[in-house]
Structures are given as structure tokens and as C-alpha cells.
Amino acid sequence: MVWVTAFHVLNHSNELGHYISRCNSNAFAEMTLEKLIFDNTQPFHLKILEAIPENGKIQIGPENAENTIIEFMDYFCGYCKKIHPELMELAKIRNDTRVIFLQHPILSESSKVIAEMVIAASYQNKGLEFHDELFSIKGSINQEKLEQVVNKVGLDILKLRIDITKDEIKNIVRLSSFLANGAGARGTPTFFINEEFVPGYVSSQQIKSLLK
């Protein structure tokens, strides 16, 4: 997997630099290309988290948790929706586990728009709540249901509309998806369960079996 990542990132190093340099440098410690690929002192999944700005990570569970579950997901992905309540419940009942949801909108242009909305919502400290409500929608997401969720969460709609036009937010989504591709995520959901790379849907029991 490291070689897959190295090949992808090295061949798109200018793209990586473009996304990182255009994210808010005050929001995160900049991850260098050399460290991302060649520094073996830190597990790759943790280097991904270091590379992505705080507002780009939707997290539930303590920062210092012993277990880290990362899910690259798309809001129109049926299997992401299926596993979502189980991931949320797992993080709530285990104080040694955190779950971090990262954007990988690959199914449609609407996926990208909603991903950007969630990142924008995180600038209002409502990213997790908005994210959770989106996956709680019955049936498919449509404009009417989306507006209901925005109102339910209590988002400042004017600020949301302004923020989703900002390059910073668009580049956070692009960076997240770029790193997902570099890690080998060819679809959603794709997980890191601690250091274990797990492509595709897995049951909650399988996830638990990989936890410390």
C-alpha cells in the first residue's frame, strides 16, 4: 500500500502542493511531500490526518483515543449510509475509539456539493451534526430534504452560501479525495482501522475485531 501511495503522490506532487498551499495554513501543521511518503516514524493513516485541516475532519470520539477508524465516504453511498449508525454507536460506547469521516465524493457532482456543504458547516462548529443528519435522511437526498436538515441543524444559511464558494473549502475536499485515491480507495466506503487498510463495506463485528 505504501508503494501505491508513493506512486500516486509522486506523479501528482504538483496537485498535492496546490491543494495544501491553498488550505488555511493556520488550521493545520503542513505535511511535506517527503514526510508523507518516506517518513516511517508515523503510520500512514495518521499522516493523512495530519495533512488534512481540522475543519476537513468530521470526528466523534476523544482525540487521544487508542483506536482510530478513518472512513472515506460519499453521502450518496448506500453502504456508507448502512454502516454509519454502527460507527457512531461504536464511538459512543467505547471511550478508547474515535471515528473520523473524510470526504471522498466520487459518485456525482451532487456528492461534491454536499461534501463542501459539510466542510462549510464545520466552520460553524456543526460539521458532525450536519454529517450525522445527512446519513439519517430516509431515502435519497433531495433538495427538500437537504433544506430541512440545514434548518434542523440550525446552520446560518447566508454564511453557508458564502463559505461554499470559497476555494479553501473546495481545496479541502479535493485534498481529502486526493489522499483517498493515493491510499488506494477506489470506492466508498474505504477504511483505515488503525493501520489496517480495509476497502469496501465491512460489518461492525469485523471492525471490532480489528480494534485494540
Short mmCIF file of C-alpha atoms in Angstrom, two decimals, residues 90-203:
data_model
loop_
_atom_site.label_atom_id
_atom_site.label_comp_id
_atom_site.label_asym_id
_atom_site.label_seq_id
_atom_site.Cartn_x
_atom_site.Cartn_y
_atom_site.Cartn_z
CA LEU A 90 -19.21 2.33 18.40
CA ALA A 91 -17.59 5.70 19.11
CA LYS A 92 -20.22 6.48 21.74
CA ILE A 93 -19.92 3.24 23.69
CA ARG A 94 -16.13 2.91 23.54
CA ASN A 95 -14.10 5.73 25.06
CA ASP A 96 -10.93 4.23 23.55
CA THR A 97 -12.11 4.72 19.95
CA ARG A 98 -12.53 7.68 17.64
CA VAL A 99 -14.10 7.68 14.19
CA ILE A 100 -13.04 10.25 11.61
CA PHE A 101 -15.09 10.73 8.47
CA LEU A 102 -13.22 12.09 5.44
CA GLN A 103 -14.71 13.32 2.20
CA HIS A 104 -14.35 11.23 -0.95
CA PRO A 105 -17.19 12.44 -3.21
CA ILE A 106 -16.90 10.23 -6.27
CA LEU A 107 -20.46 9.27 -7.20
CA SER A 108 -21.75 12.53 -8.66
CA GLU A 109 -21.38 16.29 -8.82
CA SER A 110 -24.05 16.46 -6.11
CA SER A 111 -21.70 14.43 -3.90
CA LYS A 112 -19.08 17.18 -4.22
CA VAL A 113 -21.58 19.92 -3.41
CA ILE A 114 -22.78 18.16 -0.26
CA ALA A 115 -19.21 17.40 0.82
CA GLU A 116 -18.41 21.11 0.50
CA MET A 117 -21.54 21.98 2.49
CA VAL A 118 -20.43 19.70 5.33
CA ILE A 119 -16.98 21.26 5.42
CA ALA A 120 -18.61 24.70 5.40
CA ALA A 121 -20.85 23.58 8.28
CA SER A 122 -17.74 22.64 10.26
CA TYR A 123 -16.75 26.32 10.15
CA GLN A 124 -19.93 26.90 12.16
CA ASN A 125 -18.98 24.04 14.55
CA LYS A 126 -21.86 21.97 13.21
CA GLY A 127 -19.99 19.63 10.88
CA LEU A 128 -20.61 16.42 12.84
CA GLU A 129 -24.26 17.23 13.49
CA PHE A 130 -24.90 18.05 9.82
CA HIS A 131 -22.98 14.96 8.69
CA ASP A 132 -24.99 12.71 11.02
CA GLU A 133 -28.33 14.17 9.95
CA LEU A 134 -27.49 13.71 6.26
CA PHE A 135 -26.92 10.00 6.80
CA SER A 136 -30.14 9.83 8.83
CA ILE A 137 -32.29 11.02 5.92
CA LYS A 138 -34.83 8.40 4.89
CA GLY A 139 -34.49 7.54 1.23
CA SER A 140 -32.37 9.55 -1.18
CA ILE A 141 -31.13 13.07 -0.54
CA ASN A 142 -33.05 15.70 -2.49
CA GLN A 143 -33.31 19.49 -2.31
CA GLU A 144 -36.32 19.50 0.00
CA LYS A 145 -34.76 17.05 2.48
CA LEU A 146 -31.45 18.90 2.35
CA GLU A 147 -33.12 22.20 3.24
CA GLN A 148 -34.94 20.50 6.13
CA VAL A 149 -31.65 19.20 7.53
CA VAL A 150 -29.97 22.62 7.16
CA ASN A 151 -32.81 24.17 9.17
CA LYS A 152 -32.89 21.37 11.75
CA VAL A 153 -29.18 21.71 12.45
CA GLY A 154 -29.55 25.48 12.75
CA LEU A 155 -26.96 26.48 10.18
CA ASP A 156 -26.53 30.14 9.26
CA ILE A 157 -27.71 29.82 5.66
CA LEU A 158 -26.19 33.09 4.47
CA LYS A 159 -22.78 32.18 5.87
CA LEU A 160 -23.10 28.66 4.45
CA ARG A 161 -23.81 30.02 0.96
CA ILE A 162 -20.81 32.33 1.16
CA ASP A 163 -18.45 29.73 2.56
CA ILE A 164 -19.17 27.02 -0.02
CA THR A 165 -17.94 29.38 -2.75
CA LYS A 166 -14.52 29.71 -1.12
CA ASP A 167 -11.53 28.00 -2.72
CA GLU A 168 -10.29 26.97 0.74
CA ILE A 169 -13.28 24.70 1.28
CA LYS A 170 -13.20 23.27 -2.24
CA ASN A 171 -9.49 22.51 -1.84
CA ILE A 172 -10.03 20.74 1.48
CA VAL A 173 -12.48 18.39 -0.27
CA ARG A 174 -10.07 17.92 -3.19
CA LEU A 175 -7.16 17.22 -0.85
CA SER A 176 -9.17 14.67 1.12
CA SER A 177 -10.20 12.86 -2.06
CA PHE A 178 -6.66 13.07 -3.45
CA LEU A 179 -5.29 11.37 -0.34
CA ALA A 180 -8.07 8.78 -0.50
CA ASN A 181 -7.04 7.90 -4.05
CA GLY A 182 -3.39 7.81 -3.01
CA ALA A 183 -4.21 5.40 -0.20
CA GLY A 184 -5.91 3.08 -2.69
CA ALA A 185 -9.57 3.96 -2.13
CA ARG A 186 -11.24 3.05 -5.40
CA GLY A 187 -14.74 3.29 -4.00
CA THR A 188 -16.71 4.08 -0.87
CA PRO A 189 -16.68 3.24 1.89
CA THR A 190 -12.96 2.68 2.40
CA PHE A 191 -11.50 2.40 5.88
CA PHE A 192 -8.35 2.57 7.87
CA ILE A 193 -8.96 0.67 11.10
CA ASN A 194 -5.86 1.69 12.95
CA GLU A 195 -3.12 0.72 10.47
CA GLU A 196 -5.26 -1.82 8.60
CA PHE A 197 -6.47 -0.69 5.16
CA VAL A 198 -9.95 -2.08 4.51
CA PRO A 199 -11.65 -1.39 1.16
CA GLY A 200 -15.41 -1.74 0.88
CA TYR A 201 -18.21 -2.36 3.33
CA VAL A 202 -17.42 -4.32 6.48
CA SER A 203 -19.69 -5.33 9.34
#
